[in-house]
PDB file of C-alpha atoms and ligand atoms in Angstrom:
ATOM      1  CA  MET A 286      21.413  91.577 -66.485  1.00 41.00           C
ATOM      2  CA  ALA A 287      24.071  90.903 -63.836  1.00 43.00           C
ATOM      3  CA  SER A 288      21.486  91.032 -61.092  1.00 43.00           C
ATOM      4  CA  GLN A 289      19.319  88.532 -62.996  1.00 43.00           C
ATOM      5  CA  VAL A 290      22.259  86.151 -63.137  1.00 39.00           C
ATOM      6  CA  CYS A 291      22.890  86.628 -59.406  1.00 38.00           C
ATOM      7  CA  LYS A 292      19.250  86.009 -58.575  1.00 42.00           C
ATOM      8  CA  SER A 293      19.014  82.835 -60.582  1.00 42.00           C
ATOM      9  CA  ALA A 294      22.361  81.655 -59.209  1.00 41.00           C
ATOM     10  CA  SER A 295      21.192  82.193 -55.666  1.00 40.00           C
ATOM     11  CA  ARG A 296      17.873  80.454 -56.438  1.00 42.00           C
ATOM     12  CA  ALA A 297      19.815  77.519 -57.823  1.00 41.00           C
ATOM     13  CA  ALA A 298      22.070  77.453 -54.746  1.00 37.00           C
ATOM     14  CA  ARG A 299      19.053  77.505 -52.436  1.00 39.00           C
ATOM     15  CA  SER A 300      17.342  74.662 -54.223  1.00 39.00           C
ATOM     16  CA  LEU A 301      20.549  72.630 -54.229  1.00 35.00           C
ATOM     17  CA  LEU A 302      20.920  73.257 -50.509  1.00 34.00           C
ATOM     18  CA  SER A 303      17.414  72.116 -49.687  1.00 37.00           C
ATOM     19  CA  ALA A 304      17.765  69.130 -51.989  1.00 37.00           C
ATOM     20  CA  SER A 305      20.981  68.197 -50.215  1.00 37.00           C
ATOM     21  CA  LYS A 306      19.126  67.647 -46.956  1.00 35.00           C
ATOM     22  CA  ALA A 307      17.484  64.578 -48.365  1.00 34.00           C
ATOM     23  CA  SER A 308      20.097  63.374 -50.796  1.00 35.00           C
ATOM     24  CA  ARG A 309      23.662  62.241 -51.160  1.00 32.00           C
ATOM     25  CA  PHE A 310      24.692  65.666 -52.429  1.00 29.00           C
ATOM     26  CA  HIS A 311      25.357  66.835 -48.889  1.00 32.00           C
ATOM     27  CA  SER A 312      27.919  64.189 -48.096  1.00 32.00           C
ATOM     28  CA  GLN A 313      29.470  64.511 -51.531  1.00 31.00           C
ATOM     29  CA  GLY A 314      29.803  68.233 -50.980  1.00 30.00           C
ATOM     30  CA  ARG A 315      31.483  67.720 -47.648  1.00 33.00           C
ATOM     31  CA  ALA A 316      33.711  65.050 -49.105  1.00 31.00           C
ATOM     32  CA  VAL A 317      34.881  67.380 -51.836  1.00 28.00           C
ATOM     33  CA  GLY A 318      35.509  70.149 -49.303  1.00 30.00           C
ATOM     34  CA  ALA A 319      37.478  67.837 -47.061  1.00 30.00           C
ATOM     35  CA  ALA A 320      39.492  66.436 -49.924  1.00 29.00           C
ATOM     36  CA  ALA A 321      40.443  69.918 -51.020  1.00 28.00           C
ATOM     37  CA  ALA A 322      41.504  70.887 -47.495  1.00 30.00           C
ATOM     38  CA  VAL A 323      43.411  67.679 -46.907  1.00 30.00           C
ATOM     39  CA  SER A 324      45.308  67.636 -50.160  1.00 29.00           C
ATOM     40  CA  LEU A 325      47.015  70.895 -49.177  1.00 28.00           C
ATOM     41  CA  SER A 326      48.992  69.130 -46.465  1.00 35.00           C
ATOM     42  CA  ALA A 327      49.113  65.546 -47.704  1.00 32.00           C
ATOM     43  CA  LYS A 328      52.528  64.372 -48.861  1.00 33.00           C
ATOM     44  CA  GLY A 329      51.444  61.128 -50.429  1.00 31.00           C
ATOM     45  CA  PRO A 330      48.329  59.308 -51.528  1.00 29.00           C
ATOM     46  CA  LEU A 331      45.505  59.828 -49.061  1.00 32.00           C
ATOM     47  CA  LEU A 332      44.576  56.923 -46.863  1.00 32.00           C
ATOM     48  CA  PHE A 333      42.260  57.295 -43.913  1.00 33.00           C
ATOM     49  CA  SER A 334      43.312  60.373 -42.046  1.00 36.00           C
ATOM     50  CA  ASN A 335      45.777  62.647 -43.670  1.00 33.00           C
ATOM     51  CA  TYR A 336      44.428  65.717 -41.941  1.00 34.00           C
ATOM     52  CA  GLY A 337      45.629  68.157 -39.288  1.00 35.00           C
ATOM     53  CA  ARG A 338      49.169  69.359 -38.940  1.00 36.00           C
ATOM     54  CA  GLY A 339      52.632  67.978 -38.378  1.00 35.00           C
ATOM     55  CA  GLY A 340      53.975  64.507 -39.130  1.00 35.00           C
ATOM     56  CA  SER A 341      53.443  62.716 -42.380  1.00 34.00           C
ATOM     57  CA  GLY A 342      50.737  60.504 -43.730  1.00 33.00           C
ATOM     58  CA  SER A 343      51.561  56.950 -44.655  1.00 33.00           C
ATOM     59  CA  GLY A 344      50.298  54.147 -46.776  1.00 32.00           C
ATOM     60  CA  SER A 345      48.492  54.141 -50.052  1.00 33.00           C
ATOM     61  CA  ALA A 346      45.149  52.911 -51.216  1.00 32.00           C
ATOM     62  CA  SER A 347      46.830  50.115 -53.149  1.00 32.00           C
ATOM     63  CA  SER A 348      48.549  48.789 -50.025  1.00 33.00           C
ATOM     64  CA  TRP A 349      45.291  47.656 -48.484  1.00 32.00           C
ATOM     65  CA  ILE A 350      43.042  47.117 -51.453  1.00 31.00           C
ATOM     66  CA  SER A 351      44.219  45.909 -54.821  1.00 35.00           C
ATOM     67  CA  GLY A 352      42.683  44.607 -57.997  1.00 36.00           C
ATOM     68  CA  ALA A 353      40.029  45.965 -60.303  1.00 37.00           C
ATOM     69  CA  LEU A 354      37.215  44.267 -58.374  1.00 39.00           C
ATOM     70  CA  ALA A 355      38.050  46.250 -55.263  1.00 40.00           C
ATOM     71  CA  LEU A 356      37.975  49.635 -56.956  1.00 41.00           C
ATOM     72  CA  PRO A 357      34.325  50.561 -56.423  1.00 42.00           C
ATOM     73  CA  ALA A 358      34.600  49.654 -52.740  1.00 42.00           C
ATOM     74  CA  ALA A 359      37.854  51.578 -52.419  1.00 40.00           C
ATOM     75  CA  ALA A 360      36.264  54.637 -53.968  1.00 40.00           C
ATOM     76  CA  TYR A 361      33.315  54.398 -51.611  1.00 40.00           C
ATOM     77  CA  MET A 362      35.435  53.996 -48.462  1.00 45.00           C
ATOM     78  CA  PHE A 363      37.773  56.727 -49.566  1.00 46.00           C
ATOM     79  CA  GLN A 364      34.948  59.197 -49.975  1.00 46.00           C
ATOM     80  CA  ASP A 365      33.328  58.075 -46.751  1.00 47.00           C
ATOM     81  CA  GLN A 366      36.525  58.576 -44.806  1.00 49.00           C
ATOM     82  CA  GLU A 367      37.074  62.043 -46.204  1.00 46.00           C
ATOM     83  CA  VAL A 368      33.728  63.060 -44.747  1.00 41.00           C
ATOM     84  CA  HIS A 369      34.905  61.963 -41.332  1.00 48.00           C
ATOM     85  CA  ALA A 370      38.323  63.552 -41.654  1.00 44.00           C
ATOM     86  CA  ALA A 371      36.605  66.912 -41.909  1.00 42.00           C
ATOM     87  CA  GLU A 372      34.863  66.349 -38.605  1.00 57.00           C
ATOM     88  CA  LEU A 373      37.777  65.307 -36.416  1.00 82.00           C
ATOM     89  CA  GLU A 374      39.006  67.600 -33.641  1.00 97.00           C
ATOM     90  CA  ARG A 375      41.608  67.762 -30.879  1.00 98.00           C
ATOM     91  CA  THR A 376      41.504  68.411 -27.147  1.00 98.00           C
ATOM     92  CA  PHE A 377      44.026  68.889 -24.355  1.00 98.00           C
ATOM     93  CA  ILE A 378      43.903  66.338 -21.534  1.00 99.00           C
ATOM     94  CA  ALA A 379      46.236  66.303 -18.518  1.00 99.00           C
ATOM     95  CA  ILE A 380      46.655  63.755 -15.748  1.00 99.00           C
ATOM     96  CA  LYS A 381      47.383  65.922 -12.711  1.00 99.00           C
ATOM     97  CA  PRO A 382      50.060  65.124 -10.100  1.00 99.00           C
ATOM     98  CA  ASP A 383      47.568  63.181  -7.920  1.00 99.00           C
ATOM     99  CA  GLY A 384      46.637  60.880 -10.832  1.00 99.00           C
ATOM    100  CA  VAL A 385      50.306  60.284 -11.618  1.00 99.00           C
ATOM    101  CA  GLN A 386      51.257  59.618  -7.973  1.00 98.00           C
ATOM    102  CA  ARG A 387      48.356  57.213  -7.598  1.00 98.00           C
ATOM    103  CA  GLY A 388      49.453  55.130 -10.588  1.00 98.00           C
ATOM    104  CA  LEU A 389      46.400  55.946 -12.697  1.00 99.00           C
ATOM    105  CA  ILE A 390      48.171  56.914 -15.934  1.00 99.00           C
ATOM    106  CA  SER A 391      47.414  53.723 -17.866  1.00 98.00           C
ATOM    107  CA  GLU A 392      43.860  53.514 -16.501  1.00 98.00           C
ATOM    108  CA  ILE A 393      43.072  57.038 -17.708  1.00 98.00           C
ATOM    109  CA  ILE A 394      44.785  56.644 -21.069  1.00 98.00           C
ATOM    110  CA  SER A 395      42.984  53.380 -21.709  1.00 98.00           C
ATOM    111  CA  ARG A 396      39.574  54.983 -21.238  1.00 98.00           C
ATOM    112  CA  PHE A 397      40.244  57.454 -24.050  1.00 98.00           C
ATOM    113  CA  GLU A 398      41.953  54.829 -26.183  1.00 98.00           C
ATOM    114  CA  ARG A 399      39.211  52.222 -25.801  1.00 98.00           C
ATOM    115  CA  LYS A 400      36.568  54.783 -26.714  1.00 98.00           C
ATOM    116  CA  GLY A 401      38.254  55.143 -30.100  1.00 97.00           C
ATOM    117  CA  TYR A 402      40.125  58.412 -29.660  1.00 97.00           C
ATOM    118  CA  LYS A 403      43.652  58.782 -30.946  1.00 97.00           C
ATOM    119  CA  LEU A 404      46.651  59.966 -28.925  1.00 98.00           C
ATOM    120  CA  VAL A 405      48.597  62.461 -31.042  1.00 98.00           C
ATOM    121  CA  GLY A 406      50.837  64.055 -28.383  1.00 98.00           C
ATOM    122  CA  ILE A 407      52.077  63.093 -24.906  1.00 98.00           C
ATOM    123  CA  LYS A 408      54.789  64.184 -22.484  1.00 98.00           C
ATOM    124  CA  VAL A 409      55.678  64.226 -18.778  1.00 98.00           C
ATOM    125  CA  VAL A 410      56.079  67.748 -17.430  1.00 98.00           C
ATOM    126  CA  ILE A 411      56.556  69.351 -14.021  1.00 98.00           C
ATOM    127  CA  PRO A 412      55.004  72.743 -14.721  1.00 98.00           C
ATOM    128  CA  SER A 413      56.336  75.829 -12.955  1.00 98.00           C
ATOM    129  CA  LYS A 414      53.890  77.766 -10.826  1.00 98.00           C
ATOM    130  CA  GLU A 415      53.916  80.556 -13.434  1.00 98.00           C
ATOM    131  CA  PHE A 416      52.984  78.039 -16.113  1.00 98.00           C
ATOM    132  CA  ALA A 417      50.194  76.635 -13.916  1.00 98.00           C
ATOM    133  CA  LYS A 418      48.871  80.182 -13.471  1.00 98.00           C
ATOM    134  CA  GLN A 419      48.789  80.610 -17.227  1.00 98.00           C
ATOM    135  CA  HIS A 420      46.982  77.328 -17.663  1.00 98.00           C
ATOM    136  CA  TYR A 421      44.326  78.231 -15.080  1.00 98.00           C
ATOM    137  CA  HIS A 422      44.252  81.989 -15.884  1.00 98.00           C
ATOM    138  CA  ASP A 423      40.468  82.086 -16.177  1.00 98.00           C
ATOM    139  CA  LEU A 424      40.174  81.049 -12.506  1.00 98.00           C
ATOM    140  CA  LYS A 425      42.484  83.736 -11.100  1.00 98.00           C
ATOM    141  CA  GLU A 426      39.701  85.427  -9.128  1.00 98.00           C
ATOM    142  CA  ARG A 427      38.682  82.218  -7.371  1.00 98.00           C
ATOM    143  CA  PRO A 428      39.777  81.718  -3.735  1.00 98.00           C
ATOM    144  CA  PHE A 429      41.348  78.336  -4.517  1.00 98.00           C
ATOM    145  CA  PHE A 430      43.448  79.670  -7.424  1.00 98.00           C
ATOM    146  CA  ASP A 431      46.780  79.910  -5.600  1.00 98.00           C
ATOM    147  CA  GLY A 432      46.446  76.464  -4.001  1.00 98.00           C
ATOM    148  CA  LEU A 433      45.348  74.972  -7.315  1.00 98.00           C
ATOM    149  CA  CYS A 434      48.438  76.354  -9.088  1.00 98.00           C
ATOM    150  CA  ASP A 435      50.711  75.143  -6.255  1.00 98.00           C
ATOM    151  CA  PHE A 436      49.148  71.717  -6.625  1.00 98.00           C
ATOM    152  CA  LEU A 437      49.443  71.518 -10.432  1.00 98.00           C
ATOM    153  CA  SER A 438      53.116  72.469 -10.209  1.00 98.00           C
ATOM    154  CA  SER A 439      53.829  70.091  -7.316  1.00 98.00           C
ATOM    155  CA  GLY A 440      54.865  67.102  -9.455  1.00 98.00           C
ATOM    156  CA  PRO A 441      54.747  65.366 -12.813  1.00 98.00           C
ATOM    157  CA  VAL A 442      51.766  65.975 -15.048  1.00 99.00           C
ATOM    158  CA  ILE A 443      51.000  63.840 -18.122  1.00 99.00           C
ATOM    159  CA  ALA A 444      50.125  66.326 -20.852  1.00 99.00           C
ATOM    160  CA  MET A 445      48.286  64.863 -23.838  1.00 98.00           C
ATOM    161  CA  VAL A 446      46.458  65.765 -27.000  1.00 98.00           C
ATOM    162  CA  TRP A 447      43.659  63.433 -28.065  1.00 98.00           C
ATOM    163  CA  GLU A 448      41.979  63.494 -31.417  1.00 98.00           C
ATOM    164  CA  GLY A 449      38.633  62.270 -32.687  1.00 97.00           C
ATOM    165  CA  GLN A 450      35.126  63.213 -33.629  1.00 96.00           C
ATOM    166  CA  GLY A 451      33.503  65.126 -30.768  1.00 97.00           C
ATOM    167  CA  VAL A 452      36.490  64.559 -28.475  1.00 98.00           C
ATOM    168  CA  ILE A 453      36.217  67.940 -26.719  1.00 98.00           C
ATOM    169  CA  THR A 454      32.674  67.476 -25.461  1.00 98.00           C
ATOM    170  CA  TYR A 455      32.748  63.706 -25.092  1.00 98.00           C
ATOM    171  CA  GLY A 456      36.159  63.865 -23.396  1.00 98.00           C
ATOM    172  CA  ARG A 457      34.485  65.963 -20.687  1.00 98.00           C
ATOM    173  CA  LYS A 458      31.812  63.279 -20.353  1.00 98.00           C
ATOM    174  CA  LEU A 459      34.453  60.588 -19.911  1.00 98.00           C
ATOM    175  CA  ILE A 460      36.089  62.775 -17.246  1.00 99.00           C
ATOM    176  CA  GLY A 461      32.898  63.521 -15.301  1.00 98.00           C
ATOM    177  CA  ALA A 462      31.773  66.503 -13.189  1.00 98.00           C
ATOM    178  CA  THR A 463      34.415  68.765 -11.604  1.00 98.00           C
ATOM    179  CA  ASP A 464      33.452  67.668  -8.085  1.00 98.00           C
ATOM    180  CA  PRO A 465      33.928  63.885  -7.839  1.00 98.00           C
ATOM    181  CA  GLN A 466      31.118  63.808  -5.260  1.00 98.00           C
ATOM    182  CA  LYS A 467      28.847  64.714  -8.161  1.00 98.00           C
ATOM    183  CA  SER A 468      30.547  62.768 -10.957  1.00 98.00           C
ATOM    184  CA  GLU A 469      28.568  59.815 -12.232  1.00 98.00           C
ATOM    185  CA  PRO A 470      29.919  56.322 -11.648  1.00 98.00           C
ATOM    186  CA  GLY A 471      31.542  55.158 -14.852  1.00 98.00           C
ATOM    187  CA  THR A 472      33.323  58.465 -15.372  1.00 98.00           C
ATOM    188  CA  ILE A 473      37.011  58.873 -14.591  1.00 99.00           C
ATOM    189  CA  ARG A 474      36.427  61.206 -11.639  1.00 98.00           C
ATOM    190  CA  GLY A 475      33.341  59.266 -10.546  1.00 98.00           C
ATOM    191  CA  ASP A 476      35.274  56.008 -10.389  1.00 98.00           C
ATOM    192  CA  LEU A 477      38.697  57.195  -9.307  1.00 98.00           C
ATOM    193  CA  ALA A 478      38.503  60.409  -7.254  1.00 98.00           C
ATOM    194  CA  VAL A 479      36.780  61.645  -4.095  1.00 98.00           C
ATOM    195  CA  VAL A 480      37.306  65.399  -3.612  1.00 98.00           C
ATOM    196  CA  VAL A 481      37.369  68.415  -5.928  1.00 98.00           C
ATOM    197  CA  GLY A 482      40.892  69.461  -4.957  1.00 98.00           C
ATOM    198  CA  ARG A 483      42.247  66.061  -6.086  1.00 98.00           C
ATOM    199  CA  ASN A 484      40.152  65.235  -9.128  1.00 98.00           C
ATOM    200  CA  ILE A 485      43.120  63.723 -11.035  1.00 99.00           C
ATOM    201  CA  ILE A 486      42.439  64.952 -14.564  1.00 99.00           C
ATOM    202  CA  HIS A 487      41.996  68.086 -16.640  1.00 99.00           C
ATOM    203  CA  GLY A 488      40.179  68.380 -19.978  1.00 99.00           C
ATOM    204  CA  SER A 489      39.574  71.410 -22.205  1.00 98.00           C
ATOM    205  CA  ASP A 490      36.022  72.699 -21.870  1.00 98.00           C
ATOM    206  CA  GLY A 491      35.435  73.999 -25.414  1.00 98.00           C
ATOM    207  CA  PRO A 492      36.972  74.519 -28.860  1.00 98.00           C
ATOM    208  CA  GLU A 493      38.655  77.828 -27.979  1.00 98.00           C
ATOM    209  CA  THR A 494      40.112  76.525 -24.708  1.00 98.00           C
ATOM    210  CA  ALA A 495      41.271  73.371 -26.485  1.00 98.00           C
ATOM    211  CA  LYS A 496      43.114  75.431 -29.081  1.00 98.00           C
ATOM    212  CA  ASP A 497      44.712  77.702 -26.454  1.00 98.00           C
ATOM    213  CA  GLU A 498      45.696  74.856 -24.124  1.00 98.00           C
ATOM    214  CA  ILE A 499      47.201  72.718 -26.890  1.00 98.00           C
ATOM    215  CA  LYS A 500      49.245  75.751 -27.940  1.00 98.00           C
ATOM    216  CA  LEU A 501      50.340  76.445 -24.358  1.00 98.00           C
ATOM    217  CA  TRP A 502      51.506  72.890 -23.631  1.00 98.00           C
ATOM    218  CA  PHE A 503      52.757  71.664 -27.023  1.00 98.00           C
ATOM    219  CA  LYS A 504      54.871  72.887 -29.911  1.00 98.00           C
ATOM    220  CA  PRO A 505      53.278  72.012 -33.275  1.00 97.00           C
ATOM    221  CA  GLU A 506      56.121  69.591 -34.052  1.00 97.00           C
ATOM    222  CA  GLU A 507      55.388  67.627 -30.872  1.00 98.00           C
ATOM    223  CA  LEU A 508      52.035  66.532 -32.308  1.00 98.00           C
ATOM    224  CA  VAL A 509      51.846  63.726 -34.817  1.00 96.00           C
ATOM    225  CA  ARG A 510      49.521  62.783 -37.587  1.00 94.00           C
ATOM    226  CA  PHE A 511      49.126  59.157 -38.505  1.00 93.00           C
ATOM    227  CA  SER A 512      46.653  56.696 -39.924  1.00 91.00           C
ATOM    228  CA  SER A 513      45.387  54.070 -37.520  1.00 89.00           C
ATOM    229  CA  THR A 514      44.155  50.831 -39.034  1.00 91.00           C
ATOM    230  CA  ALA A 515      41.275  50.854 -36.537  1.00 93.00           C
ATOM    231  CA  GLU A 516      39.857  54.071 -37.961  1.00 94.00           C
ATOM    232  CA  LYS A 517      37.903  52.358 -40.699  1.00 94.00           C
ATOM    233  CA  TRP A 518      36.091  50.435 -37.952  1.00 95.00           C
ATOM    234  CA  ILE A 519      35.636  53.415 -35.627  1.00 96.00           C
ATOM    235  CA  TYR A 520      34.328  55.754 -38.323  1.00 96.00           C
ATOM    236  CA  GLY A 521      31.880  54.957 -41.062  1.00 94.00           C
ATOM    237  CA  SER A 522      28.271  55.326 -41.990  1.00 92.00           C
ATOM    238  CA  ASN A 523      25.853  52.902 -43.595  1.00 93.00           C
TER     239      ASN A 523
HETATM  240  P1  DAT B 807      37.220  71.399 -14.517  1.00 90.55           P
HETATM  241  O1  DAT B 807      38.565  70.862 -14.121  1.00 90.55           O
HETATM  242  O2  DAT B 807      36.165  70.365 -14.394  1.00 90.55           O
HETATM  243  O3  DAT B 807      37.244  72.062 -15.869  1.00 90.55           O
HETATM  244  P2  DAT B 807      37.181  74.083 -13.384  1.00 90.55           P
HETATM  245  O4  DAT B 807      37.807  74.544 -14.640  1.00 90.55           O
HETATM  246  O5  DAT B 807      35.982  74.816 -12.888  1.00 90.55           O
HETATM  247  O6  DAT B 807      36.802  72.531 -13.458  1.00 90.55           O
HETATM  248  O7  DAT B 807      38.259  74.132 -12.212  1.00 90.55           O
HETATM  249  C1  DAT B 807      39.591  73.753 -12.446  1.00 90.55           C
HETATM  250  C2  DAT B 807      40.058  72.952 -11.266  1.00 90.55           C
HETATM  251  O8  DAT B 807      40.023  73.769 -10.115  1.00 90.55           O
HETATM  252  C3  DAT B 807      39.198  71.751 -10.918  1.00 90.55           C
HETATM  253  O9  DAT B 807      39.504  70.625 -11.702  1.00 90.55           O
HETATM  254  C4  DAT B 807      39.512  71.554  -9.495  1.00 90.55           C
HETATM  255  C5  DAT B 807      39.719  72.957  -8.987  1.00 90.55           C
HETATM  256  N1  DAT B 807      38.500  73.478  -8.356  1.00 90.55           N
HETATM  257  C6  DAT B 807      37.368  73.823  -8.975  1.00 90.55           C
HETATM  258  N2  DAT B 807      36.440  74.231  -8.091  1.00 90.55           N
HETATM  259  C7  DAT B 807      37.024  74.142  -6.890  1.00 90.55           C
HETATM  260  C8  DAT B 807      36.603  74.404  -5.568  1.00 90.55           C
HETATM  261  N3  DAT B 807      35.385  74.874  -5.311  1.00 90.55           N
HETATM  262  N4  DAT B 807      37.471  74.182  -4.576  1.00 90.55           N
HETATM  263  C9  DAT B 807      38.712  73.715  -4.814  1.00 90.55           C
HETATM  264  N5  DAT B 807      39.174  73.445  -6.027  1.00 90.55           N
HETATM  265  C10 DAT B 807      38.348  73.651  -7.050  1.00 90.55           C
HETATM  266 MG1   MG B 808      38.153  73.819 -16.551  1.00 90.55          MG
END
């Protein structure tokens, strides 16, 4: 009897799953999942991006849409945004001492900002050599490791955390290839750097590295969570 119930339940789940590929069920399912996850940390009514950790959300649905006529639209945008909240991620980006000394801080920040990514943590740090070694620990066997760590600890670094959909992978695209001789024009290294030893910027290369590097450089309370009014124009689907 129990196994019959299990079998029919799993059949039902399978058919729902395949149906979801071609229907709205999929996005509704994700929206419900996201809403459940988000409401654990939200302190007030949910607006666009009450996700992640630290800080506090702000605003309320009634502050930007009011009146009975607006309700169906509000409900639609609310659900739509929840889908996107579930997909957002964070990466660690650092402007190295050469980028700082060359006055490229605002240029580099503006490329991430104009793309639509959100700055959720930033500070100026002169890392110790020990700290630099920790940051670059996966390169410790490489012949340039010692010089690289000397260089990273030679002056101010702008340490940042950027947030947005696909920011880890796309952040690396904005940065360009490790060797600026091979970076495409239009990328940060392609446009602004010439040699590999002075390639001005660091970016996490994957989800695990991003998590580890954010943890190494920032305390959780140094990262903020806030709703940007631009988000409803950056994220959305039709
Ligand atoms: P990326 O910074 O693109 O993630 P990486 O992690 O392989 O590249 O190397 C870290 C840094 O080490 C890189 O930004 C510059 C330096 N580096 C890499 N290869 C080098 C080389 N062959 N000679 C000198 N420095 C190098
Ligand atoms: Mg790297």
